[in-house]
PDB file of C-alpha atoms in Angstrom:
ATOM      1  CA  UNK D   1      56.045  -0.768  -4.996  1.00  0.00           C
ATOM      2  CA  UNK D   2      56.530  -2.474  -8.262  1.00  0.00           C
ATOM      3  CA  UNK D   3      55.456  -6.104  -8.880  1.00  0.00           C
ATOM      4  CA  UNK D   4      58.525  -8.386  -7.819  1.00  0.00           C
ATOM      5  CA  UNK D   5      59.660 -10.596 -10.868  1.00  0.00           C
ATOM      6  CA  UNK D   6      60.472 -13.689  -9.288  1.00  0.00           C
ATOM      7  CA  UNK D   7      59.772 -17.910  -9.334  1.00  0.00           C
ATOM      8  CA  UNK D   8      56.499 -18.061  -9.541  1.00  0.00           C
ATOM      9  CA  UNK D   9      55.308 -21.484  -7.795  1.00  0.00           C
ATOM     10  CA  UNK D  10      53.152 -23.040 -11.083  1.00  0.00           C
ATOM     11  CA  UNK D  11      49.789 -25.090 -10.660  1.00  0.00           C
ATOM     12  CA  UNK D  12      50.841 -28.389 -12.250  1.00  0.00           C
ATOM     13  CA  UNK D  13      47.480 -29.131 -13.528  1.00  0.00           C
ATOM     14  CA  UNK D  14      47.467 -25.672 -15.463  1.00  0.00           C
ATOM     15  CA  UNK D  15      50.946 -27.068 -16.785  1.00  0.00           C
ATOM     16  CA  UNK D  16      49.611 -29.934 -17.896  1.00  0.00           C
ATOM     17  CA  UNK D  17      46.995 -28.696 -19.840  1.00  0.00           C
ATOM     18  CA  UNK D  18      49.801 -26.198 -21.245  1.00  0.00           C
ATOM     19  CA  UNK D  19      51.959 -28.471 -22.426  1.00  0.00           C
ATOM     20  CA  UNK D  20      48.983 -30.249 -24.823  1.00  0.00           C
ATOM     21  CA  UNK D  21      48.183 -27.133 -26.217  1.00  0.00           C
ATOM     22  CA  UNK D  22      51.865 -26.736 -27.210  1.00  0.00           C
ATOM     23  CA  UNK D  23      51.971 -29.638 -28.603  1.00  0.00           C
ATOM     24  CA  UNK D  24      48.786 -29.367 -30.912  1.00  0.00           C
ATOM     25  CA  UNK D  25      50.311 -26.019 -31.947  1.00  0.00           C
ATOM     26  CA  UNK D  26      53.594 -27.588 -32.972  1.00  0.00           C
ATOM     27  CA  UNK D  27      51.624 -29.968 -34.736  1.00  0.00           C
ATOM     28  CA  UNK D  28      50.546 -27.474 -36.936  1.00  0.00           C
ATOM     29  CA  UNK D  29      53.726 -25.604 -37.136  1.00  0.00           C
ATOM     30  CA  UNK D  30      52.211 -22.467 -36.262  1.00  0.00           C
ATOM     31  CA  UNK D  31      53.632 -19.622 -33.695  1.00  0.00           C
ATOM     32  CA  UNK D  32      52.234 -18.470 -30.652  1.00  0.00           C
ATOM     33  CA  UNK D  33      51.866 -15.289 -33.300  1.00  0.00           C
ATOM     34  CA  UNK D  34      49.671 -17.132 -35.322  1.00  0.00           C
ATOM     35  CA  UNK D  35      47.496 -18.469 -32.833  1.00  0.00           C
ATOM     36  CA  UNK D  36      46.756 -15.286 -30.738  1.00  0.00           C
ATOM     37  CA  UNK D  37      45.689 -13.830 -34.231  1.00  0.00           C
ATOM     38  CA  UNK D  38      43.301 -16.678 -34.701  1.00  0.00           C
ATOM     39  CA  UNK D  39      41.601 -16.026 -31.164  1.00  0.00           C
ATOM     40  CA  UNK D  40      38.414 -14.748 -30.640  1.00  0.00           C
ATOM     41  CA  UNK D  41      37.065 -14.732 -33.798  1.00  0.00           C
ATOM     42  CA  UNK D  42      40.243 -12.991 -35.557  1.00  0.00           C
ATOM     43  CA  UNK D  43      40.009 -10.531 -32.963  1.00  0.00           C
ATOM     44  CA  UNK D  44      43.387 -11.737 -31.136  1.00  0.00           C
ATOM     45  CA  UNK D  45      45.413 -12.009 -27.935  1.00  0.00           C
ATOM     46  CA  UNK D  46      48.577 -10.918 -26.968  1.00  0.00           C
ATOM     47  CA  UNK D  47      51.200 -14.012 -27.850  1.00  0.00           C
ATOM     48  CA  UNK D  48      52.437 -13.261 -24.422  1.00  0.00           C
ATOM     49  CA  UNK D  49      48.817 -14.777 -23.389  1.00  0.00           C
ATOM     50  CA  UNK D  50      49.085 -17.840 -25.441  1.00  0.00           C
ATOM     51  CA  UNK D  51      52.946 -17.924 -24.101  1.00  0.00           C
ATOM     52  CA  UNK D  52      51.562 -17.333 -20.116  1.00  0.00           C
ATOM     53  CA  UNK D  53      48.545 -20.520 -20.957  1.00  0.00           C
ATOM     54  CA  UNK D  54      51.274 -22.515 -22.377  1.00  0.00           C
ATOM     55  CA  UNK D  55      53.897 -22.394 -19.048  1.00  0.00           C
ATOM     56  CA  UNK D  56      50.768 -22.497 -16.901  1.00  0.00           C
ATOM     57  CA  UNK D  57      50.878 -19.005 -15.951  1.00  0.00           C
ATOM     58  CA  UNK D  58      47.180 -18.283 -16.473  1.00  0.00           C
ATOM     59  CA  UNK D  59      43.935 -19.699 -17.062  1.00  0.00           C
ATOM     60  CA  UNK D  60      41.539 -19.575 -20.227  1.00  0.00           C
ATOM     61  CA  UNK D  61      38.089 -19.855 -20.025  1.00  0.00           C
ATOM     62  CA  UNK D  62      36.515 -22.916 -21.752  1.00  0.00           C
ATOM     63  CA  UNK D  63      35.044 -20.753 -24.886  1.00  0.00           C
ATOM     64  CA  UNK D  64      39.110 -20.291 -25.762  1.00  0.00           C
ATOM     65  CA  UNK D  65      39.475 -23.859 -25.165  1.00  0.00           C
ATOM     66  CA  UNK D  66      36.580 -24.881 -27.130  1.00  0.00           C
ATOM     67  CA  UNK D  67      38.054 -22.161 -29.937  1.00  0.00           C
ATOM     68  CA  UNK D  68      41.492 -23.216 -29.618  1.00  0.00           C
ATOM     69  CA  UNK D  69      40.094 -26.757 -30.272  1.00  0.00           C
ATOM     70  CA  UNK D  70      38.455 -25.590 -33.189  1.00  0.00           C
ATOM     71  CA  UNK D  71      41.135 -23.845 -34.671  1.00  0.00           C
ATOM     72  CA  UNK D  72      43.907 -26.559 -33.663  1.00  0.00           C
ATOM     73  CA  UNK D  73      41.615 -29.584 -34.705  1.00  0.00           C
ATOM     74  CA  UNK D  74      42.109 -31.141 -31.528  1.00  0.00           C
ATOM     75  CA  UNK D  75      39.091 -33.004 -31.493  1.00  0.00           C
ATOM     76  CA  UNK D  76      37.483 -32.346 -28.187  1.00  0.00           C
ATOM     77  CA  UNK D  77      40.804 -32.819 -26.449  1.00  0.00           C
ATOM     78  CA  UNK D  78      41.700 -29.627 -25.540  1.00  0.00           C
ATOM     79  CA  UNK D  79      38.093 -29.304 -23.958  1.00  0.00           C
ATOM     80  CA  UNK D  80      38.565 -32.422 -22.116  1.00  0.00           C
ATOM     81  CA  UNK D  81      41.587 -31.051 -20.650  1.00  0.00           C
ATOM     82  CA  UNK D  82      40.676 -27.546 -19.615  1.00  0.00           C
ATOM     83  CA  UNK D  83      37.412 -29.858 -17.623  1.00  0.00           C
ATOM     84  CA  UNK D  84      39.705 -31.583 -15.982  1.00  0.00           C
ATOM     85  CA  UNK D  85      42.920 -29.497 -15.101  1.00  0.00           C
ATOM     86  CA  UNK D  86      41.907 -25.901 -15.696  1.00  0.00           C
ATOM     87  CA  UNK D  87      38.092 -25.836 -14.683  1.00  0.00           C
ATOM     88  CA  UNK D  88      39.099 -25.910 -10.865  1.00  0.00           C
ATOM     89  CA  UNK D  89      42.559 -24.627 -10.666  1.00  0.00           C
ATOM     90  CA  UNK D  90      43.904 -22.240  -8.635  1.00  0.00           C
ATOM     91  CA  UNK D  91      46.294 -19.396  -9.262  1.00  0.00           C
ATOM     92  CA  UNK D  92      48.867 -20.203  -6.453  1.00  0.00           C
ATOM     93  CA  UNK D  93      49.738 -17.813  -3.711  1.00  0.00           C
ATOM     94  CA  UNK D  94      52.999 -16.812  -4.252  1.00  0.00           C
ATOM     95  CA  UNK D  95      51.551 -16.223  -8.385  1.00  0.00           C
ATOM     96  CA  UNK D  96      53.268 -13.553 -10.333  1.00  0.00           C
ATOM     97  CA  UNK D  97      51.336 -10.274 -10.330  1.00  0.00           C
ATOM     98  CA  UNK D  98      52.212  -9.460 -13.805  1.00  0.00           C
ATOM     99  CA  UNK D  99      50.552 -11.679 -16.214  1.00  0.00           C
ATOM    100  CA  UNK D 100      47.304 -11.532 -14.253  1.00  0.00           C
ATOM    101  CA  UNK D 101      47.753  -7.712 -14.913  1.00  0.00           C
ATOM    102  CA  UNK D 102      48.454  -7.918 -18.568  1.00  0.00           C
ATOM    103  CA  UNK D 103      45.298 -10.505 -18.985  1.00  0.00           C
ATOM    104  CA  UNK D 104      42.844  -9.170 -16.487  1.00  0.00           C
ATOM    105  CA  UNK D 105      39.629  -8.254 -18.047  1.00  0.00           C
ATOM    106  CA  UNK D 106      38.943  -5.825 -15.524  1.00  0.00           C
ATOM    107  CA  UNK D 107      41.415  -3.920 -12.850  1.00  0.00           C
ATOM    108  CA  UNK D 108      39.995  -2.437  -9.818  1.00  0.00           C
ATOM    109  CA  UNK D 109      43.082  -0.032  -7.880  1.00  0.00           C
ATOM    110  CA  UNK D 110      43.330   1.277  -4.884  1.00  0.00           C
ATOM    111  CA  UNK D 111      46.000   4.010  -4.182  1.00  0.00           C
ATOM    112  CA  UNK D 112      46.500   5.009  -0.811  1.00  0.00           C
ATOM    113  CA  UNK D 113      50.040   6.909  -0.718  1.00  0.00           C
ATOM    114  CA  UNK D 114      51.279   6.872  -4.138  1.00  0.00           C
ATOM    115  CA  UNK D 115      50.128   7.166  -7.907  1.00  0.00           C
ATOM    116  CA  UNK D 116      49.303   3.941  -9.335  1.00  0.00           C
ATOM    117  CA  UNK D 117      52.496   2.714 -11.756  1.00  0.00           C
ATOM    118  CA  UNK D 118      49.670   2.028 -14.366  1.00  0.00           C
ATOM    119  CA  UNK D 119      49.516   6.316 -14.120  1.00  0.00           C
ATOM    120  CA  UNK D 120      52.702   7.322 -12.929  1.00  0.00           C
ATOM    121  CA  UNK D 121      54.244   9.691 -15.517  1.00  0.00           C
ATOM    122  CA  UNK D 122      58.227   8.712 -16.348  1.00  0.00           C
ATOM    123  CA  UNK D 123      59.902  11.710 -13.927  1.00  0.00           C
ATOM    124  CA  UNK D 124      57.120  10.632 -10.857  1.00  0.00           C
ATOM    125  CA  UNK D 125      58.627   7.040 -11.659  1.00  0.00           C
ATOM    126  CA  UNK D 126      62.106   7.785 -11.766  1.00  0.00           C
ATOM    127  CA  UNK D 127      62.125   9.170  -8.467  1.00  0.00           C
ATOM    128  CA  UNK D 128      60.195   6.398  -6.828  1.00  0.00           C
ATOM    129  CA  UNK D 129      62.936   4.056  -8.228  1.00  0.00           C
ATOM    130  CA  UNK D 130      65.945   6.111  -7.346  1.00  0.00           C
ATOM    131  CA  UNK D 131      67.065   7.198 -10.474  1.00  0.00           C
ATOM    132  CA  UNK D 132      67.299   3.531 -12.034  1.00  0.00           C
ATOM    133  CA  UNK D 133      66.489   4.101 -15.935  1.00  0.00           C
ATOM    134  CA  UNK D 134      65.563   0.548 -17.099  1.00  0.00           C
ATOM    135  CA  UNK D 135      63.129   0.022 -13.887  1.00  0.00           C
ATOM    136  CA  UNK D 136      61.475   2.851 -15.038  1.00  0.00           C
ATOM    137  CA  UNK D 137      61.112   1.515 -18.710  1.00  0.00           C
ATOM    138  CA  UNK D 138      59.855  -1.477 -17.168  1.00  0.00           C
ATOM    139  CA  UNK D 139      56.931   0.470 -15.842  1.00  0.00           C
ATOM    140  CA  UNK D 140      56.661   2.684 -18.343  1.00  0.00           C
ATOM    141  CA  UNK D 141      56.177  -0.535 -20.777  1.00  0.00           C
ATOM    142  CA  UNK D 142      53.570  -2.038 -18.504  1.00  0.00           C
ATOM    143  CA  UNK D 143      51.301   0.781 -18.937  1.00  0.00           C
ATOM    144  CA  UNK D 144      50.845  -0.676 -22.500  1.00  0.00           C
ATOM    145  CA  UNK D 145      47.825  -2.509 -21.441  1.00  0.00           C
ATOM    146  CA  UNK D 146      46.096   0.568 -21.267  1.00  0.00           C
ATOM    147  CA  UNK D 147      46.316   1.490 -24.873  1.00  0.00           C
ATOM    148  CA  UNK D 148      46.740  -1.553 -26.877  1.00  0.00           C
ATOM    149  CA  UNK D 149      44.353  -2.411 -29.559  1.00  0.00           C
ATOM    150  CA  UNK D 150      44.311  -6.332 -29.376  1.00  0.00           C
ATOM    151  CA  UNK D 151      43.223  -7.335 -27.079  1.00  0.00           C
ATOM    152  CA  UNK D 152      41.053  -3.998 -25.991  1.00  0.00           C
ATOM    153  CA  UNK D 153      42.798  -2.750 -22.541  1.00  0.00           C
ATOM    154  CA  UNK D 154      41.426  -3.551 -19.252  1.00  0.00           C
ATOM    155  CA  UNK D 155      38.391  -1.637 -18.042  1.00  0.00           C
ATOM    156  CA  UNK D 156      40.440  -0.122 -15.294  1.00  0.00           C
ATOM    157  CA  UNK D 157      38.916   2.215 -12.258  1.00  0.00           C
ATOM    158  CA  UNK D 158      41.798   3.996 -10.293  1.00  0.00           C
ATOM    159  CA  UNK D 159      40.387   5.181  -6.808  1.00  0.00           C
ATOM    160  CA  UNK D 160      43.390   7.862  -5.426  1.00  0.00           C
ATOM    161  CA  UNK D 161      43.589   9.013  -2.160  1.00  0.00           C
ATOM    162  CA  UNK D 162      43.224  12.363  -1.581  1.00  0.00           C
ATOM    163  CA  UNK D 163      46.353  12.493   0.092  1.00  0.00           C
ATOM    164  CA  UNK D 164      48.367  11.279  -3.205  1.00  0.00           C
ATOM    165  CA  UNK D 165      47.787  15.240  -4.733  1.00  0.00           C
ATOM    166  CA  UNK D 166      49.144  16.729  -1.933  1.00  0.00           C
ATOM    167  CA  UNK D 167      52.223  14.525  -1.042  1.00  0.00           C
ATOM    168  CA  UNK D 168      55.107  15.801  -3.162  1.00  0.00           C
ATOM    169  CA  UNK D 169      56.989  13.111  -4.958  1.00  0.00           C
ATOM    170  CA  UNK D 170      60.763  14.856  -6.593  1.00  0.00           C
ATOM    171  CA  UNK D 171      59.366  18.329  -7.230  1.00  0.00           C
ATOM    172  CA  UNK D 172      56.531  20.643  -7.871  1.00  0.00           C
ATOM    173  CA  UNK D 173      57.526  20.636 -11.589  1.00  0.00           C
ATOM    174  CA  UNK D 174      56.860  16.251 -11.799  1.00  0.00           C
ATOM    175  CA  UNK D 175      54.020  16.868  -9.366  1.00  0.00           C
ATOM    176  CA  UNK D 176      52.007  19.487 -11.826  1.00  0.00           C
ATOM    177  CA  UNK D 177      52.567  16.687 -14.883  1.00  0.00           C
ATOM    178  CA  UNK D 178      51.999  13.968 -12.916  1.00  0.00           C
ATOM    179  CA  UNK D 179      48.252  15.565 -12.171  1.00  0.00           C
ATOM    180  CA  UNK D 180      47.941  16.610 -15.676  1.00  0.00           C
ATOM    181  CA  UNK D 181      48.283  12.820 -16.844  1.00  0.00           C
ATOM    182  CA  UNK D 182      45.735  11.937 -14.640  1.00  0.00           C
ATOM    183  CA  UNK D 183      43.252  14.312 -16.079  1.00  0.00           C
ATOM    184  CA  UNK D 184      44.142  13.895 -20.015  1.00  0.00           C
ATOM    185  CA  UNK D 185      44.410   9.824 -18.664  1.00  0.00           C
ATOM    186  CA  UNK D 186      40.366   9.717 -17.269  1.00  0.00           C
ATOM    187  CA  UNK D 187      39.917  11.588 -20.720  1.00  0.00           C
ATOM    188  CA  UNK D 188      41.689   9.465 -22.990  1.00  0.00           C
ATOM    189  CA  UNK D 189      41.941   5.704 -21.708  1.00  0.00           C
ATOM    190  CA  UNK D 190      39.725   3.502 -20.610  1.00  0.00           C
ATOM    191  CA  UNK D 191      40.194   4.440 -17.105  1.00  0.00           C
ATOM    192  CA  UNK D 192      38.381   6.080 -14.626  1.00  0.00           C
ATOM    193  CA  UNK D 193      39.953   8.490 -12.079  1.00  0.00           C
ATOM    194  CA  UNK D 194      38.136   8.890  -8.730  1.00  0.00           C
ATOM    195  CA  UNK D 195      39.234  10.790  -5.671  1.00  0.00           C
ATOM    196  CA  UNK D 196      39.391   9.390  -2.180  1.00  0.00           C
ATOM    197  CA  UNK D 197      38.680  11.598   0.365  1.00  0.00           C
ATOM    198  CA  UNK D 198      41.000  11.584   3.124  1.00  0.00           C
ATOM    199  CA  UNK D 199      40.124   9.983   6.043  1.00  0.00           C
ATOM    200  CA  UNK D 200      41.332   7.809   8.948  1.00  0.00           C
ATOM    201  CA  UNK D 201      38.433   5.764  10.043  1.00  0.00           C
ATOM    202  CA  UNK D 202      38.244   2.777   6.865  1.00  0.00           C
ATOM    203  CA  UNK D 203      39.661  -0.415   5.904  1.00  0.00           C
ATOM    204  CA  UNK D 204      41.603   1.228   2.664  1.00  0.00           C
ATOM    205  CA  UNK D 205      44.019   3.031   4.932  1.00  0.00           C
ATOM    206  CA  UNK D 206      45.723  -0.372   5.962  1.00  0.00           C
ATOM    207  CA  UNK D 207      47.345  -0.643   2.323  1.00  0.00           C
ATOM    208  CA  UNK D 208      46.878  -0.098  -1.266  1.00  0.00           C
ATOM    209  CA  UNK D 209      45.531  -3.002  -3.724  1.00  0.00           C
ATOM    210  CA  UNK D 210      44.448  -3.745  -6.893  1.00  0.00           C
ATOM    211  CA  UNK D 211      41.603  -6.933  -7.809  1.00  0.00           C
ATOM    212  CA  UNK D 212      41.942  -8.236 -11.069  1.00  0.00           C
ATOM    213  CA  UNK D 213      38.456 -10.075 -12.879  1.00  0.00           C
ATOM    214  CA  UNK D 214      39.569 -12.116 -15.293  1.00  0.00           C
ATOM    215  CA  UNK D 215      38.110 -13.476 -18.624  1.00  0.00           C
ATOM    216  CA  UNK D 216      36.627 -16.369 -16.453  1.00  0.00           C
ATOM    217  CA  UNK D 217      35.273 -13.710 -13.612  1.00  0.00           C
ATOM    218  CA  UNK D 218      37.958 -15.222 -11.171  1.00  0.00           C
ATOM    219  CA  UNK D 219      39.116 -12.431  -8.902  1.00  0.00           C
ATOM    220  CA  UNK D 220      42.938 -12.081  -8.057  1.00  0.00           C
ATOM    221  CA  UNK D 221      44.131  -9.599  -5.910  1.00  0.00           C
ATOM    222  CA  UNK D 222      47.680  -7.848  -5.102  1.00  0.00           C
ATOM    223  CA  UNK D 223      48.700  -5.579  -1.883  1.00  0.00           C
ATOM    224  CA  UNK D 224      51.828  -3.885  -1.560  1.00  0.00           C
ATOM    225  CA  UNK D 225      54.473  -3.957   1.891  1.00  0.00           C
ATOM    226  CA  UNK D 226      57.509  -1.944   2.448  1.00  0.00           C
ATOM    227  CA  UNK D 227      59.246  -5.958   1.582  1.00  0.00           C
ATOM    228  CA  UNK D 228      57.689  -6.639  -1.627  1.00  0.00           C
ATOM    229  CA  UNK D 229      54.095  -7.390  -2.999  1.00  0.00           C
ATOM    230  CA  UNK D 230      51.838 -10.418  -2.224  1.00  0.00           C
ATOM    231  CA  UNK D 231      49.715 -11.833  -5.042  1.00  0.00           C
ATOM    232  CA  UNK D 232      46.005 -13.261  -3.567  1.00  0.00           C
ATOM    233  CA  UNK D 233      43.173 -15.572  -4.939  1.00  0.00           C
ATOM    234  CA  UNK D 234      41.678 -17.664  -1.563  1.00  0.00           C
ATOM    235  CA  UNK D 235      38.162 -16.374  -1.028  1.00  0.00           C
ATOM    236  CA  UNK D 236      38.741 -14.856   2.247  1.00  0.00           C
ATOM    237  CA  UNK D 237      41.274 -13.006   1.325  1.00  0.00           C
ATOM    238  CA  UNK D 238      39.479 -11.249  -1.653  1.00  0.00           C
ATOM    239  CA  UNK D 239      36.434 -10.856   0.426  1.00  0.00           C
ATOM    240  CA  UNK D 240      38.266  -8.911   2.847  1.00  0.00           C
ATOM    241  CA  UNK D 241      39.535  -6.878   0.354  1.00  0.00           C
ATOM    242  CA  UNK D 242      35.712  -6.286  -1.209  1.00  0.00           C
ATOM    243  CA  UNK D 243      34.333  -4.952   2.153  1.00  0.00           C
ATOM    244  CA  UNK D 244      37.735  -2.336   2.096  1.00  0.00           C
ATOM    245  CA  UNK D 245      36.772  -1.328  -1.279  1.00  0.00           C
ATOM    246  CA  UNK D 246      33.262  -0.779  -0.493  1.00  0.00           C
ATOM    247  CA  UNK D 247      34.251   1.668   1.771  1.00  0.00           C
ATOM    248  CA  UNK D 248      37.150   3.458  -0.595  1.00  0.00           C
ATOM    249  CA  UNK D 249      34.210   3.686  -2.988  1.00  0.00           C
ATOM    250  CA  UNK D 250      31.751   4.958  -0.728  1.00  0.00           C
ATOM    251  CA  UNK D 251      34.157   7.972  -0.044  1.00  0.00           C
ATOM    252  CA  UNK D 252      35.004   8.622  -3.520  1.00  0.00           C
ATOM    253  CA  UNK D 253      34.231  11.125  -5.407  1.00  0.00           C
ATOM    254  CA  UNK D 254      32.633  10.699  -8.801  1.00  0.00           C
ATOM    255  CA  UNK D 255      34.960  11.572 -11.904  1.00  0.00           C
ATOM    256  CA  UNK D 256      33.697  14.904 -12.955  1.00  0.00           C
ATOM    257  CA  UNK D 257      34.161  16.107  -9.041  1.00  0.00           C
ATOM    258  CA  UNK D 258      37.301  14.388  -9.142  1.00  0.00           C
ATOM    259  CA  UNK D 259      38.911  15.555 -12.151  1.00  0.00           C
ATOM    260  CA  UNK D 260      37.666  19.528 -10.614  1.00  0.00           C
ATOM    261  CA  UNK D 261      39.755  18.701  -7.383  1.00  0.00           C
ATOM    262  CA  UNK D 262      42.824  17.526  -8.796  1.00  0.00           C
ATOM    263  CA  UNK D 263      43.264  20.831 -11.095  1.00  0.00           C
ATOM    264  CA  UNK D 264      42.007  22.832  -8.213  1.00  0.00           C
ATOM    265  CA  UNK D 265      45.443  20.733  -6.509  1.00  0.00           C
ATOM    266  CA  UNK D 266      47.511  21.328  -9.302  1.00  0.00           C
ATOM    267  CA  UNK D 267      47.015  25.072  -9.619  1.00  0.00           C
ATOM    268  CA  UNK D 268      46.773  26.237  -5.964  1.00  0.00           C
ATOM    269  CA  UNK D 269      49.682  23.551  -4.600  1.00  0.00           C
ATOM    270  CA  UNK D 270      51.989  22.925  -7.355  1.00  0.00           C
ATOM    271  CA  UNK D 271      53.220  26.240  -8.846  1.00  0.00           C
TER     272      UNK D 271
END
């Protein structure tokens, strides 16, 4: 299921400290352009990022605050600020999956039924979304985190049940290209591939999920439903999540094994 775009319920004290930063920016008169290119010692963000700190979408960590200060001539404000309104917010529970996506340092996903849209080829796609040509640009476009150059992607591990290779999604045809992306994709991205094996008795088989770490190590997690997907962040809930991907991971296989049993699939089951 794709990420539902809708109201995301804001932290006010991330807004807060969004709204300052704006404001030293506009002092300067430069665009959210010009300050993502100043990040990180000229090695950049996505404007999107300094767009998603701005409406309180996200959180920085406090060596981009104490940068942006720098670079802004803030003073010390801006570090002041991200003490005392970004230090212990939370991203809120009904959060939009989408920018914690595009600014996760590190995305952990769990398939249990279908390819992962970060993998999903353009004809698998299109048949998940019933034909409908701009949702399927919309995912195709998302998988631009994976080969952008600034920021670097997302170290991204992709664990797949094994029942994903064998459940036919449109036709044989988009099956056999679908698997072929996933090998050239564990060959050429910064991703790693790994293949579930199938089995009844674990926590994974309740739902698929994904756990973001951001820049700041926070964790944020998102599980599908048949109604739409839930964005997470309270401790217990990624916990529980943790001890199901302990046990995903302890029947994975690694990626040279894995990468052998889904062209094995794609020769012998999709011809």
């Amino acid at each position: 299921m794709a990420p539902r775009r809708s109201k995301a319920k804001i932290s006010p004290s991330l807004v807060a400290f969004g709204r300052r930063f704006r404001r030293y920016r506009d002092a300067k008169g430069w665009s959210q352009e010009n300050v993502a290119r100043r990040a990180h010692d000229g090695g950049g963000v996505t404007p999107q990022y300094i767009g998603q700190i701005e409406t309180g979408r996200t959180r920085c960590t406090r060596e981009f605050a104490e940068e942006m200060d720098r670079e802004l001539e803030a003073g010390g404000e801006l570090i002041e600020l991200w003490e005392d309104f970004v230090k212990g917010a939370t991203f809120p529970t009904w959060y939009e999956w989408l920018p914690v996506e595009e600014t996760a340092a590190e995305l952990t996903c769990y398939s249990l039924s279908l390819v992962h849209g970060l993998l999903q080829t353009p004809a698998y796609a299109e048949v998940l979304l019933y034909g409908d040509k701009e949702k399927t640009d919309e995912r195709m476009a998302r998988q631009g985190i994976l080969t952008r150059q600034n920021p670097a992607p997302p170290g991204c591990t992709f664990l797949i049940d094994e029942g994903v290779f064998l459940r036919e999604v449109g036709s044989p045809e988009i099956m056999r290209e679908q698997l072929q992306h996933l090998v050239e994709a564990s060959r050429t991205l910064k991703a790693a591939v790994h293949v579930v094996k199938m089995r009844g008795d674990h926590l994974g088989n309740i739902s698929s999920f994904t756990i973001a770490t951001m820049e700041d190590m926070a964790e944020v997690a998102y599980i599908e439903s048949p109604a739409r997907g839930f964005t997470l962040e309270e401790y217990d809930e990624i916990t529980a999540l943790r001890r199901a991907l302990r046990e995903v991971r302890a029947l994975a296989l690694p990626v040279d094994q894995s990468l052998d049993f889904i062209r094995k699939v794609q020769a012998e089951r999709w011809i």
